[in-house]
JSON list of N, CA and C in Angstrom, two decimals:
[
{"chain": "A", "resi": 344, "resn": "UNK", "atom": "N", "xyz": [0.84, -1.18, 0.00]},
{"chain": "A", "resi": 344, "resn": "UNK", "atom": "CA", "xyz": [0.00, 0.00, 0.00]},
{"chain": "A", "resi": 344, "resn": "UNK", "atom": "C", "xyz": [0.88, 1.24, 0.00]},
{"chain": "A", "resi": 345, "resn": "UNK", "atom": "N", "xyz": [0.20, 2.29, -0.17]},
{"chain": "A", "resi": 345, "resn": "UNK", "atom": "CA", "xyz": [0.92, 3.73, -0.66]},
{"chain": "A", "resi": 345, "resn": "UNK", "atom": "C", "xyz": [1.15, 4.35, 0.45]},
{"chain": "A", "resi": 346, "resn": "UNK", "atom": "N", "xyz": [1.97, 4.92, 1.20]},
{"chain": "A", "resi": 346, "resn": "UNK", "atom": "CA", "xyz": [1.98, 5.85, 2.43]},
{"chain": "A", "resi": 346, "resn": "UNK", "atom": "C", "xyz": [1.42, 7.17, 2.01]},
{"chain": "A", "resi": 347, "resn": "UNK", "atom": "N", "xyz": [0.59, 7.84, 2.68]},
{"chain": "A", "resi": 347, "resn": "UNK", "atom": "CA", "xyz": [-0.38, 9.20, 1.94]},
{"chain": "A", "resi": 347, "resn": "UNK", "atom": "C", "xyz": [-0.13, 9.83, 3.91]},
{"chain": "A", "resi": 348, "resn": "UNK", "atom": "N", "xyz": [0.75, 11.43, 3.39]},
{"chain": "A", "resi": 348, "resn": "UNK", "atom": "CA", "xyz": [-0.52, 12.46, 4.31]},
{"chain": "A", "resi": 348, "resn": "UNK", "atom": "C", "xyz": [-1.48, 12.80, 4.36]},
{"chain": "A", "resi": 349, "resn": "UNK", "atom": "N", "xyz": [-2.12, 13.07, 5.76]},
{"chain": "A", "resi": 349, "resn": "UNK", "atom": "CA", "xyz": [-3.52, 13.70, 5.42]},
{"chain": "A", "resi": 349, "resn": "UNK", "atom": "C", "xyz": [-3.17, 15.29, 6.21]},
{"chain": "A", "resi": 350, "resn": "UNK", "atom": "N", "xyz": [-3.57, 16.10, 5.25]},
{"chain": "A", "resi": 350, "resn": "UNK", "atom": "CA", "xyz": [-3.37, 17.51, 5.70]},
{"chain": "A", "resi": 350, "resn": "UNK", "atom": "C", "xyz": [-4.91, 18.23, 5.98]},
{"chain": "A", "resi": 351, "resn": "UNK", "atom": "N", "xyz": [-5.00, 18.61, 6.66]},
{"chain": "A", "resi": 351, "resn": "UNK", "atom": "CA", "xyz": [-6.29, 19.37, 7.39]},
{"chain": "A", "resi": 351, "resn": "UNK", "atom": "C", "xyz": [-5.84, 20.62, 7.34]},
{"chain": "A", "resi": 352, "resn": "UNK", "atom": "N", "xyz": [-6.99, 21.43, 6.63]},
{"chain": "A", "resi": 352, "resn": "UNK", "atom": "CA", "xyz": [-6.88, 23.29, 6.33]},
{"chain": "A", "resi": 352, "resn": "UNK", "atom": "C", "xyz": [-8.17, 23.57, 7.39]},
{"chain": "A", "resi": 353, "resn": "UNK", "atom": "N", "xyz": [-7.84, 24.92, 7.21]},
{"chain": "A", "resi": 353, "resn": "UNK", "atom": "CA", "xyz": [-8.64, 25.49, 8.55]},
{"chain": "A", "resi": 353, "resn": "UNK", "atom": "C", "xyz": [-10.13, 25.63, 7.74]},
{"chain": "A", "resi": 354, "resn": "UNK", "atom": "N", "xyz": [-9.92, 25.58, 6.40]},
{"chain": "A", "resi": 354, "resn": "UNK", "atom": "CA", "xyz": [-11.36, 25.93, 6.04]},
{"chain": "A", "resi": 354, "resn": "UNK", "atom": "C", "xyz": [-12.43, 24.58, 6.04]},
{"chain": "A", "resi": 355, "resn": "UNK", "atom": "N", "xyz": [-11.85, 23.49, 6.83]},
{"chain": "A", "resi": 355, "resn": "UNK", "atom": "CA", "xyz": [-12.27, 22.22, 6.71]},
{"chain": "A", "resi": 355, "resn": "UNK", "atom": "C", "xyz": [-11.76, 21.22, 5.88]},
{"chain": "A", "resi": 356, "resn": "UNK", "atom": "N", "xyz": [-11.15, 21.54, 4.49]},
{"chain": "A", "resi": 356, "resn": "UNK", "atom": "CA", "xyz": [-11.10, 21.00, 3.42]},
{"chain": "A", "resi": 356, "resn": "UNK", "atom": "C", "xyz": [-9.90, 19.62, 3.88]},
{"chain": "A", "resi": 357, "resn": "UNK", "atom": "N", "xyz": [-9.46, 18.86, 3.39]},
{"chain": "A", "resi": 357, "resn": "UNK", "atom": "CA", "xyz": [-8.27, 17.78, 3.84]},
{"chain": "A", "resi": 357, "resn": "UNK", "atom": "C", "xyz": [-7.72, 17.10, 2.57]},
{"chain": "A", "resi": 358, "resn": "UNK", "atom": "N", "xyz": [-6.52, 17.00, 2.17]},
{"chain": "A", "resi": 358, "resn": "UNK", "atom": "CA", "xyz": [-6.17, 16.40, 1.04]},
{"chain": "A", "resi": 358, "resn": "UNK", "atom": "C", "xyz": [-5.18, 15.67, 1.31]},
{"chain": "A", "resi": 359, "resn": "UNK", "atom": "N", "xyz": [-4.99, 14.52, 0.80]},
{"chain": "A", "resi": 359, "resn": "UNK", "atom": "CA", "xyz": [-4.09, 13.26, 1.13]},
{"chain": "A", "resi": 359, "resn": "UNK", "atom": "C", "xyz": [-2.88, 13.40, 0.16]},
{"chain": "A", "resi": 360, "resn": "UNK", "atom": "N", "xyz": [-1.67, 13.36, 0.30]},
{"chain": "A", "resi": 360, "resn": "UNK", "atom": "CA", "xyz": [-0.32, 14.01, 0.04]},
{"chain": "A", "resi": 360, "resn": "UNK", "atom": "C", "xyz": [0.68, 12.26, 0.24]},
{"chain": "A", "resi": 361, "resn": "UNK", "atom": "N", "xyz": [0.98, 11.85, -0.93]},
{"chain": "A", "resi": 361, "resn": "UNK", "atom": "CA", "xyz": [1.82, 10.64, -1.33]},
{"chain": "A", "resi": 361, "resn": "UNK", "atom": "C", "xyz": [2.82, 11.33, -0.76]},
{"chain": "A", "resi": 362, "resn": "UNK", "atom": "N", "xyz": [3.45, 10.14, 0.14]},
{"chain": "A", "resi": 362, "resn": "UNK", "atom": "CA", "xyz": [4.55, 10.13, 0.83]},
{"chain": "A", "resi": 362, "resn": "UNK", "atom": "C", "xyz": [5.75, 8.85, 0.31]},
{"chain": "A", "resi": 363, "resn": "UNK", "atom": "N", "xyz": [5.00, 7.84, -0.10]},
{"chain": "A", "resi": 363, "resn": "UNK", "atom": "CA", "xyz": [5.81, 6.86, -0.17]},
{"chain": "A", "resi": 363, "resn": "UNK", "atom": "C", "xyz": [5.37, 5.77, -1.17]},
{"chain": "A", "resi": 364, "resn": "UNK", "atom": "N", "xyz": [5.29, 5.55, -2.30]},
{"chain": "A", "resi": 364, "resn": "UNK", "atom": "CA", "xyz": [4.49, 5.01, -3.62]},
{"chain": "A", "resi": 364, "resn": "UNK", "atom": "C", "xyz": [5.44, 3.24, -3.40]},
{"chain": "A", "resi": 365, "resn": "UNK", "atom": "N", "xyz": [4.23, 3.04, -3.33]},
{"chain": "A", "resi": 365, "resn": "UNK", "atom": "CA", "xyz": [4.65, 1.31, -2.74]},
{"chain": "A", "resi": 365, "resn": "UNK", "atom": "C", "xyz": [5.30, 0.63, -4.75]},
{"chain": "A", "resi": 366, "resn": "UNK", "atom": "N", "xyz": [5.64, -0.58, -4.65]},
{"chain": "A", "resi": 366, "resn": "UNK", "atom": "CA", "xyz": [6.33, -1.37, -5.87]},
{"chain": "A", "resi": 366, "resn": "UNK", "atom": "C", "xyz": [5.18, -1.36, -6.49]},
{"chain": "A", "resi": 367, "resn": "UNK", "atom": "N", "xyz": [3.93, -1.91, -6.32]},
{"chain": "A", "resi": 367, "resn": "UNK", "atom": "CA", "xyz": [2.82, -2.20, -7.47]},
{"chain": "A", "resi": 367, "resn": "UNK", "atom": "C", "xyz": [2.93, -0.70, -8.16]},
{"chain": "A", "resi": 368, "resn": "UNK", "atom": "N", "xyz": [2.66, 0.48, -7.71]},
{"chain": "A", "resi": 368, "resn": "UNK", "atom": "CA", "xyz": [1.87, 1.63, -7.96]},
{"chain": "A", "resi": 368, "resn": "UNK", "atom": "C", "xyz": [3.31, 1.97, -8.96]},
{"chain": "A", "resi": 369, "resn": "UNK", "atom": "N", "xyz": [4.86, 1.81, -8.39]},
{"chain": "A", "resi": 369, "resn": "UNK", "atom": "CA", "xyz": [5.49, 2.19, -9.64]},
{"chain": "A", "resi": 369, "resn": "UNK", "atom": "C", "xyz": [5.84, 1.38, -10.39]},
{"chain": "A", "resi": 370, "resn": "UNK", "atom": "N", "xyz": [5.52, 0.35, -10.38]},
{"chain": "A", "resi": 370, "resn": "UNK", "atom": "CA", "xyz": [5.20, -0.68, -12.03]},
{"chain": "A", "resi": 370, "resn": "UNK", "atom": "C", "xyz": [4.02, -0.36, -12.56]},
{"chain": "A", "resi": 371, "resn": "UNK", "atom": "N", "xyz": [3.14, -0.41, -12.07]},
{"chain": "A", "resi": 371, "resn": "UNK", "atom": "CA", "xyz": [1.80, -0.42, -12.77]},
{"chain": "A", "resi": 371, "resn": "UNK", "atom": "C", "xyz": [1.12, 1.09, -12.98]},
{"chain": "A", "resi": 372, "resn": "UNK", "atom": "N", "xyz": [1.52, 2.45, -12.16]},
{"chain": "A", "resi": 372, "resn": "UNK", "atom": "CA", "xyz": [0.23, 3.13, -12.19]},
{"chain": "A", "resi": 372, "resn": "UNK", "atom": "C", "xyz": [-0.73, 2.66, -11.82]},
{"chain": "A", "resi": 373, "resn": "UNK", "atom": "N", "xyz": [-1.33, 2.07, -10.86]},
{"chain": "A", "resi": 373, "resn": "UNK", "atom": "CA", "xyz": [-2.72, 1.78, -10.75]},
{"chain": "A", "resi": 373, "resn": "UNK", "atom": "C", "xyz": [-2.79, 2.04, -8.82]},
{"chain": "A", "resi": 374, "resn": "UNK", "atom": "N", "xyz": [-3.59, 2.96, -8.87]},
{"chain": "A", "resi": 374, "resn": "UNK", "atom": "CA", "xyz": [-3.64, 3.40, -7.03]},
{"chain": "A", "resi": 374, "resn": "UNK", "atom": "C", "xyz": [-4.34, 2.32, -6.56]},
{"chain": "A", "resi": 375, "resn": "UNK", "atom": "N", "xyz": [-3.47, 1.95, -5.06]},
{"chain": "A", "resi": 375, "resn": "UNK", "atom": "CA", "xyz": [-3.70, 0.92, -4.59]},
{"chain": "A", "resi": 375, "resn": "UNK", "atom": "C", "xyz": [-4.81, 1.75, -3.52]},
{"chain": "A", "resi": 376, "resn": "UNK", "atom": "N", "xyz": [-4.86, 0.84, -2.13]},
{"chain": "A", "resi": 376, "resn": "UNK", "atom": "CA", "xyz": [-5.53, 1.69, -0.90]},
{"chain": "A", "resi": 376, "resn": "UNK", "atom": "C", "xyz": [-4.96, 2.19, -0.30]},
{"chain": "A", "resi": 377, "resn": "UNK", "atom": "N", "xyz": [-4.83, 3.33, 0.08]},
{"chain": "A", "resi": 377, "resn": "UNK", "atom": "CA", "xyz": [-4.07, 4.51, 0.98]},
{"chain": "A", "resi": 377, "resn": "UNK", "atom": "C", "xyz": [-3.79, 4.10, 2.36]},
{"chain": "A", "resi": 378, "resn": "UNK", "atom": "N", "xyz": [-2.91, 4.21, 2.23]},
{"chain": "A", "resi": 378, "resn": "UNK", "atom": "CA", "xyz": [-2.29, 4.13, 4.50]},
{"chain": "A", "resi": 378, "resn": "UNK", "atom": "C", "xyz": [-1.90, 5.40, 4.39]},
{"chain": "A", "resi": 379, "resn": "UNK", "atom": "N", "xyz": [-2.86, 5.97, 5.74]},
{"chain": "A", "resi": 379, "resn": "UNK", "atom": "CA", "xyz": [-2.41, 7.33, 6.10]},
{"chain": "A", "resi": 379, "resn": "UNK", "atom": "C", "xyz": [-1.12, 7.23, 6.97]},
{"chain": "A", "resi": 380, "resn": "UNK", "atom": "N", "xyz": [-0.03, 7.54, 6.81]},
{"chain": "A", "resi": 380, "resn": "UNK", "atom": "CA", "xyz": [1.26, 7.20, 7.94]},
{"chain": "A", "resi": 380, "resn": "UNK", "atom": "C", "xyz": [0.93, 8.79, 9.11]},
{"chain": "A", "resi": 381, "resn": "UNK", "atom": "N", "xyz": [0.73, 9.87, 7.99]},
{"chain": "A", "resi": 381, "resn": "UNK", "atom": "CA", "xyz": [1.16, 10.87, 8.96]},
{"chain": "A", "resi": 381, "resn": "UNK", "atom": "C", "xyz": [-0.23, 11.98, 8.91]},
{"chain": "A", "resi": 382, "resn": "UNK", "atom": "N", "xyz": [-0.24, 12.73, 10.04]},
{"chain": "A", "resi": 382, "resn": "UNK", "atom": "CA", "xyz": [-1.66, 13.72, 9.83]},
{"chain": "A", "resi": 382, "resn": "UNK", "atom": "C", "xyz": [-0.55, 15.22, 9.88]},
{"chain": "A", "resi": 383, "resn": "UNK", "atom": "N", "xyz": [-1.27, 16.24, 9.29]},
{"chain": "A", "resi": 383, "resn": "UNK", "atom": "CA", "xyz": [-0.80, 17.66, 9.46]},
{"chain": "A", "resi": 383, "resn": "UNK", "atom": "C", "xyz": [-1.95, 18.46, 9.45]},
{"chain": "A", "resi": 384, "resn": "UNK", "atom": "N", "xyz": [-1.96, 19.80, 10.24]},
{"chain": "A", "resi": 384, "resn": "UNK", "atom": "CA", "xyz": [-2.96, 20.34, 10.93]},
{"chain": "A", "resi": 384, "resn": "UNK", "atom": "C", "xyz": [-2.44, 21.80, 10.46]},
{"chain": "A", "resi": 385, "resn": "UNK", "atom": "N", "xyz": [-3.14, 22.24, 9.60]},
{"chain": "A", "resi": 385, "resn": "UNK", "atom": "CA", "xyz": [-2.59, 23.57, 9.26]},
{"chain": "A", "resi": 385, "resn": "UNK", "atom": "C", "xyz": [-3.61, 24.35, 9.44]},
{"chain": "A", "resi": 386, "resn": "UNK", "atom": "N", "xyz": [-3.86, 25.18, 10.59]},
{"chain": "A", "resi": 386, "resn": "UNK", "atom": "CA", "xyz": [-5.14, 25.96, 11.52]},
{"chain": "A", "resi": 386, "resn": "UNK", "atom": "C", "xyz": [-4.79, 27.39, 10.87]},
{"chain": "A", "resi": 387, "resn": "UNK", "atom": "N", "xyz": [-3.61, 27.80, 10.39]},
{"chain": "A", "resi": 387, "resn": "UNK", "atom": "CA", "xyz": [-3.40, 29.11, 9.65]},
{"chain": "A", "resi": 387, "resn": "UNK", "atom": "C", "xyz": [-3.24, 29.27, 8.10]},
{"chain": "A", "resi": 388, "resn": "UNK", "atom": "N", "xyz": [-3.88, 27.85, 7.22]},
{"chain": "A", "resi": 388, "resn": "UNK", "atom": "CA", "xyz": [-4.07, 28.30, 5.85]},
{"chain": "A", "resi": 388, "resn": "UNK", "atom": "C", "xyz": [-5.30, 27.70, 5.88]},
{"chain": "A", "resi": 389, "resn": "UNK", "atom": "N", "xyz": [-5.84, 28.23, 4.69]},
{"chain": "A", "resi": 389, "resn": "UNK", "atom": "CA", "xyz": [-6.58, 27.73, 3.40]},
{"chain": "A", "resi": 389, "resn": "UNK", "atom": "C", "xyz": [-6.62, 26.93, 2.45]},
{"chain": "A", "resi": 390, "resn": "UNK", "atom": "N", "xyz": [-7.19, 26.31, 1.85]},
{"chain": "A", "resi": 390, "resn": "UNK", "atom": "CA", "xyz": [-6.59, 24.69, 0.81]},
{"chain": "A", "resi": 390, "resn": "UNK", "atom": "C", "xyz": [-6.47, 25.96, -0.32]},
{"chain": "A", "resi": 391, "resn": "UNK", "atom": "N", "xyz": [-6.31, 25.52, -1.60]},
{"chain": "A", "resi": 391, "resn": "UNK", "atom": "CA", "xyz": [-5.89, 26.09, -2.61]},
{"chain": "A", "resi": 391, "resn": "UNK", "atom": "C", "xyz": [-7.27, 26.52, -3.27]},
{"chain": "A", "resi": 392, "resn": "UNK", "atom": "N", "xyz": [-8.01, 25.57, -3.33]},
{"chain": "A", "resi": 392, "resn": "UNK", "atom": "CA", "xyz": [-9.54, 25.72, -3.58]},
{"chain": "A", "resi": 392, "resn": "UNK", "atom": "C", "xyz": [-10.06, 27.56, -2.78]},
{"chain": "A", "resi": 393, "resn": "UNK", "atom": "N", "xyz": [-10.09, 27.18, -1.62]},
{"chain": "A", "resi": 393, "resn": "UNK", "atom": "CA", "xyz": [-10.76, 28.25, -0.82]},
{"chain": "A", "resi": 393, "resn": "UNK", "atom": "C", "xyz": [-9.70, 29.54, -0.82]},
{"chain": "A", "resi": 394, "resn": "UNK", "atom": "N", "xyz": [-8.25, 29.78, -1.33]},
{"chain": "A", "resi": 394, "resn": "UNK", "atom": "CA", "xyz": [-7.85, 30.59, -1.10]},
{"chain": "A", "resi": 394, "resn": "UNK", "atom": "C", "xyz": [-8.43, 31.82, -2.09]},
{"chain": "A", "resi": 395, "resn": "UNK", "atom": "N", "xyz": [-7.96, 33.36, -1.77]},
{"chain": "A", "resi": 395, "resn": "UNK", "atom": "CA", "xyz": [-9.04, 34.32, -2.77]},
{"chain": "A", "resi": 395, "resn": "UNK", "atom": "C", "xyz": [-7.77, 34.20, -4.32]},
{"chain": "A", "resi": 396, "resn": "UNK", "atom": "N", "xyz": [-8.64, 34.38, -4.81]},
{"chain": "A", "resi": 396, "resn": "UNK", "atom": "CA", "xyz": [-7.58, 34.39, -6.75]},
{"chain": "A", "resi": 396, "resn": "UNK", "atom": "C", "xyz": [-7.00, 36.27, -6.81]},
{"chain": "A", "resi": 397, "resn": "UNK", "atom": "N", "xyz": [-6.07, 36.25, -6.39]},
{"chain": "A", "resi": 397, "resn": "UNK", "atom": "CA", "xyz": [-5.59, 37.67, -6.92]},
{"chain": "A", "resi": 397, "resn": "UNK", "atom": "C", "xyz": [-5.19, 37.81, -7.78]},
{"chain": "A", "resi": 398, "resn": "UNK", "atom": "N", "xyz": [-5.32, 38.49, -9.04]},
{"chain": "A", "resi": 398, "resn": "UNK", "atom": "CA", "xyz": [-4.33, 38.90, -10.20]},
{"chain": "A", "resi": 398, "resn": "UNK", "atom": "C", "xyz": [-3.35, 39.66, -9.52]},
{"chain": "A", "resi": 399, "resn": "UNK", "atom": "N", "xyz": [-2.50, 39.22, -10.51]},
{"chain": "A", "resi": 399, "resn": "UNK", "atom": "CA", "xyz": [-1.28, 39.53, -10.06]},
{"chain": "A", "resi": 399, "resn": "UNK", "atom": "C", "xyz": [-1.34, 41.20, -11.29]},
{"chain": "A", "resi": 400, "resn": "UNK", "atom": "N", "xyz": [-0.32, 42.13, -10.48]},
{"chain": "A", "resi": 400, "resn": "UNK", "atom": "CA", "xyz": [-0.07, 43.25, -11.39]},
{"chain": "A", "resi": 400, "resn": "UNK", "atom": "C", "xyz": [0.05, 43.33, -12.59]},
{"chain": "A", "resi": 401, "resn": "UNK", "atom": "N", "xyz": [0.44, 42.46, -12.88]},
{"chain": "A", "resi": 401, "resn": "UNK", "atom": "CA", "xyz": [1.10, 42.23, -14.65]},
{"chain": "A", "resi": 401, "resn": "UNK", "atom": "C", "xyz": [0.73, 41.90, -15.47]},
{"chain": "A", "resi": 402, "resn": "UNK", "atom": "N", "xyz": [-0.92, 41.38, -14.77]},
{"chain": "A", "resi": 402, "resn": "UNK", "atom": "CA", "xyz": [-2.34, 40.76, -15.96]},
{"chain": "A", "resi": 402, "resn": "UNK", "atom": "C", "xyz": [-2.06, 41.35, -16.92]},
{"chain": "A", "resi": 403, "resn": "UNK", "atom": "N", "xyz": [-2.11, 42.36, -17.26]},
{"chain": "A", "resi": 403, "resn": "UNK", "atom": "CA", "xyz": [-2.16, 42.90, -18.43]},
{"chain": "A", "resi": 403, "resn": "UNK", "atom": "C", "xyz": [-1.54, 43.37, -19.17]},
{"chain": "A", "resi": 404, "resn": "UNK", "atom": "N", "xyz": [-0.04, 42.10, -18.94]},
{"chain": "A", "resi": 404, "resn": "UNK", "atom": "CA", "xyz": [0.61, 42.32, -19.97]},
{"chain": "A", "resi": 404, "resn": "UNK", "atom": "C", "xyz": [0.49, 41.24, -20.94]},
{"chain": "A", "resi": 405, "resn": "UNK", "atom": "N", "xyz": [-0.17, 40.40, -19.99]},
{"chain": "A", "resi": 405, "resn": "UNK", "atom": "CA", "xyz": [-0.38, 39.29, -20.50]},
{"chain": "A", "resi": 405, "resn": "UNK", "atom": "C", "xyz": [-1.60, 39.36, -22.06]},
{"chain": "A", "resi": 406, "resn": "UNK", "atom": "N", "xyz": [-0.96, 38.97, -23.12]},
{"chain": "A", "resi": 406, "resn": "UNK", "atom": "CA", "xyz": [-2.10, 39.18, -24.27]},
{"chain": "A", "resi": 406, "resn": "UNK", "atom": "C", "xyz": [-2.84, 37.09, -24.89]},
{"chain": "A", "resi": 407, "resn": "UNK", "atom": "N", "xyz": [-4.17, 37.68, -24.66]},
{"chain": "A", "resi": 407, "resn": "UNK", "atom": "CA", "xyz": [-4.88, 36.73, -24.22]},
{"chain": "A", "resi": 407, "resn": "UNK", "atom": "C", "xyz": [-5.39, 36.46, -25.83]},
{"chain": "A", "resi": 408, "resn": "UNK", "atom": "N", "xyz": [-6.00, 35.57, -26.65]},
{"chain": "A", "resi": 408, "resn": "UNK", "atom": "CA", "xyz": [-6.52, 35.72, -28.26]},
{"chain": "A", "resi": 408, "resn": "UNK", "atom": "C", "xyz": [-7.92, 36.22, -27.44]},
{"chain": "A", "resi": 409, "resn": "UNK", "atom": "N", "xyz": [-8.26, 36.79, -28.62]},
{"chain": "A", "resi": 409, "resn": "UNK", "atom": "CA", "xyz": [-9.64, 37.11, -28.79]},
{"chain": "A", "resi": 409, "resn": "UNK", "atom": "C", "xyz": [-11.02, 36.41, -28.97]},
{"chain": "A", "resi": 410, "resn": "UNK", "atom": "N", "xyz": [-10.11, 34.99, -29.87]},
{"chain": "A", "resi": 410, "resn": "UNK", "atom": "CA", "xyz": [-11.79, 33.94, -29.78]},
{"chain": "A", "resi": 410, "resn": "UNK", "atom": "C", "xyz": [-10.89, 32.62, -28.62]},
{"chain": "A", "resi": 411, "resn": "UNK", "atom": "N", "xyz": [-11.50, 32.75, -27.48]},
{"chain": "A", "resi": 411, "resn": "UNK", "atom": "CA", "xyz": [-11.21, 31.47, -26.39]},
{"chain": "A", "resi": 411, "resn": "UNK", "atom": "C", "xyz": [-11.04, 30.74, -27.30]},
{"chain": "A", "resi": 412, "resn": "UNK", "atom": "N", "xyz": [-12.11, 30.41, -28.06]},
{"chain": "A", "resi": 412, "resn": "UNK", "atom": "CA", "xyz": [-12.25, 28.55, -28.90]},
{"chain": "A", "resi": 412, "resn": "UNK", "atom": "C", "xyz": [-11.00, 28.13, -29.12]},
{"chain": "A", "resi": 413, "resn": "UNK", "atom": "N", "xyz": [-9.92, 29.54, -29.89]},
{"chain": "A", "resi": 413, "resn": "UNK", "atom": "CA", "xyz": [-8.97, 29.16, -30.98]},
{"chain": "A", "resi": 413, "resn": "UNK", "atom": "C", "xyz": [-9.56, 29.03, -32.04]},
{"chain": "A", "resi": 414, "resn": "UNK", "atom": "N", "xyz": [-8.25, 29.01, -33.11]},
{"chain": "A", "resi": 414, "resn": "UNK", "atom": "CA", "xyz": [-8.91, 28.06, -34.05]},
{"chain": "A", "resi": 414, "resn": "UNK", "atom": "C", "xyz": [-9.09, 30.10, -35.00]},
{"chain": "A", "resi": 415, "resn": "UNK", "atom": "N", "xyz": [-9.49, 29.76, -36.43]},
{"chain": "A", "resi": 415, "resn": "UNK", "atom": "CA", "xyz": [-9.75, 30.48, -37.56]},
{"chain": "A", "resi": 415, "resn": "UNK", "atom": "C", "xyz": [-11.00, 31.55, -36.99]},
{"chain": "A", "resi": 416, "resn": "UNK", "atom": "N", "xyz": [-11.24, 32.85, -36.98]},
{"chain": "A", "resi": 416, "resn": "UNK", "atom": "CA", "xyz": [-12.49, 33.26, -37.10]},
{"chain": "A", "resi": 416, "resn": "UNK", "atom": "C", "xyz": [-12.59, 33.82, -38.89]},
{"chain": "A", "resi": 417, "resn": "UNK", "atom": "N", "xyz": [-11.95, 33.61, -39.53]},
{"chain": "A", "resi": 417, "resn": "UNK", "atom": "CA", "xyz": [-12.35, 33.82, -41.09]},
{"chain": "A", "resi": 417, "resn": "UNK", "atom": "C", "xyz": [-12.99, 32.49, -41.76]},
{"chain": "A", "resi": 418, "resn": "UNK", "atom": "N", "xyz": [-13.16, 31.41, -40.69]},
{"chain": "A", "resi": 418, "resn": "UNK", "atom": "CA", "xyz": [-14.18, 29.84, -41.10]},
{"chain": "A", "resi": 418, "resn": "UNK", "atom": "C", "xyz": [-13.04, 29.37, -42.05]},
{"chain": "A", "resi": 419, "resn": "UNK", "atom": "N", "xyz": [-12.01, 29.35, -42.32]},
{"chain": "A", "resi": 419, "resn": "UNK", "atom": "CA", "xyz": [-10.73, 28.32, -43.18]},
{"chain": "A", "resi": 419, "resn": "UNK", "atom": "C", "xyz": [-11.27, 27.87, -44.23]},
{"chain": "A", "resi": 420, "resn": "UNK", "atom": "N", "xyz": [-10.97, 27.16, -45.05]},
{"chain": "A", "resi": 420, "resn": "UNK", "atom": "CA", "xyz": [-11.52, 26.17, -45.43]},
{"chain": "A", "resi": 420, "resn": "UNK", "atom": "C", "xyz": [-11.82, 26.80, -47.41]},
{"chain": "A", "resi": 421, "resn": "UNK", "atom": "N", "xyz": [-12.49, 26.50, -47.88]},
{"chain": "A", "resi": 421, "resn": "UNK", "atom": "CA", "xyz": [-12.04, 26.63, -49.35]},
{"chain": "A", "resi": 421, "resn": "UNK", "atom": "C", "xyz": [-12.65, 27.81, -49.82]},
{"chain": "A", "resi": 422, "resn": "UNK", "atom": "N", "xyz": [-12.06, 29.10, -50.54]},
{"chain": "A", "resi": 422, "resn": "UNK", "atom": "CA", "xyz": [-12.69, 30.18, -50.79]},
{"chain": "A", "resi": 422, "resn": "UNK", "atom": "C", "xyz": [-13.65, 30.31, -52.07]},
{"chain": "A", "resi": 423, "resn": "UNK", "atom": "N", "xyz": [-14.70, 30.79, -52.16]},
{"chain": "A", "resi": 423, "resn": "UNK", "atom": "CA", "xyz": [-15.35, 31.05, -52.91]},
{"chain": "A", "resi": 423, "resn": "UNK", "atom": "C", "xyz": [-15.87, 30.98, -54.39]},
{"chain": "A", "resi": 424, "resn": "UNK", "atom": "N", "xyz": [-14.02, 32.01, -54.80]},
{"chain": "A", "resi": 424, "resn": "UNK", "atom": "CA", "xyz": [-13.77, 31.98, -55.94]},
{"chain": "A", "resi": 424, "resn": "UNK", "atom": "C", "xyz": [-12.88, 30.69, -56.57]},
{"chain": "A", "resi": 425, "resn": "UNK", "atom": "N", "xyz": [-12.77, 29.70, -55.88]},
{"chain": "A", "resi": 425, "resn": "UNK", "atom": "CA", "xyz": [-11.50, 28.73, -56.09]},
{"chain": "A", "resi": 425, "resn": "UNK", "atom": "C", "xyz": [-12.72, 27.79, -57.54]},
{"chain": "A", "resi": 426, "resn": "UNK", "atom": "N", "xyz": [-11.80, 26.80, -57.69]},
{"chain": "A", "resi": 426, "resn": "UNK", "atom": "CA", "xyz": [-12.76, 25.70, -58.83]},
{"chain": "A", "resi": 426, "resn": "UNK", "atom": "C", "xyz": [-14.07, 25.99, -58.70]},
{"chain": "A", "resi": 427, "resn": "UNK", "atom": "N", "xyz": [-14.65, 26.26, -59.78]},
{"chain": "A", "resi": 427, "resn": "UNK", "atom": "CA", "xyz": [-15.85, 26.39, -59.67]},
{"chain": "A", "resi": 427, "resn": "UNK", "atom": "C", "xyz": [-16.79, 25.59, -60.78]}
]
C-alpha cells in the first residue's frame, strides 16, 4: 500500500499528500488503498480551492486571443472563388 498524508486546512477541506508510492503503484500506475502514515494540521491556511484568486499586477501584460475557442475566425476552409 501507498503511504499518503492527510493535511487538514482550517477551512475544513483535507487532502491526502503521497509520501511513499509502494512497488505495485510504480510498475503499474494503478492506485492501490491509501495508508495514512502521517496527519498535518494547518489551523493558519486555506486549501488552494478556498484561497481568494488575486491577479497579479502584470495581468495585463499578459495578451490573451480574442476567440477562447482558438482556431480560424475567417471559417478556413475553401474560398469562394476557387474551382468552380
Amino acid at each position: 500500500m501507498c503511504n499518503y498524508t492527510q493535511r487538514e486546512y482550517s477551512c475544513g477541506h483535507f487532502r491526502w499528500i503521497a509520501s511513499l508510492w509502494c512497488a505495485k503503484y510504480r510498475n503499474t500506475h494503478a492506485r492501490c488503498t491509501p495508508n495514512i502514515t502521517h496527519f498535518e494540521d494547518r489551523p493558519d491556511e486555506v486549501c488552494g480551492e478556498c484561497k481568494s484568486k488575486e491577479t497579479p499586477a502584470w495581468e495585463y501584460l499578459i495578451q490573451r486571443p480574442k476567440n477562447p475557442g482558438g482556431g480560424d475566425e475567417g471559417g478556413g476552409g475553401v474560398s469562394s472563388t476557387a474551382a468552380a
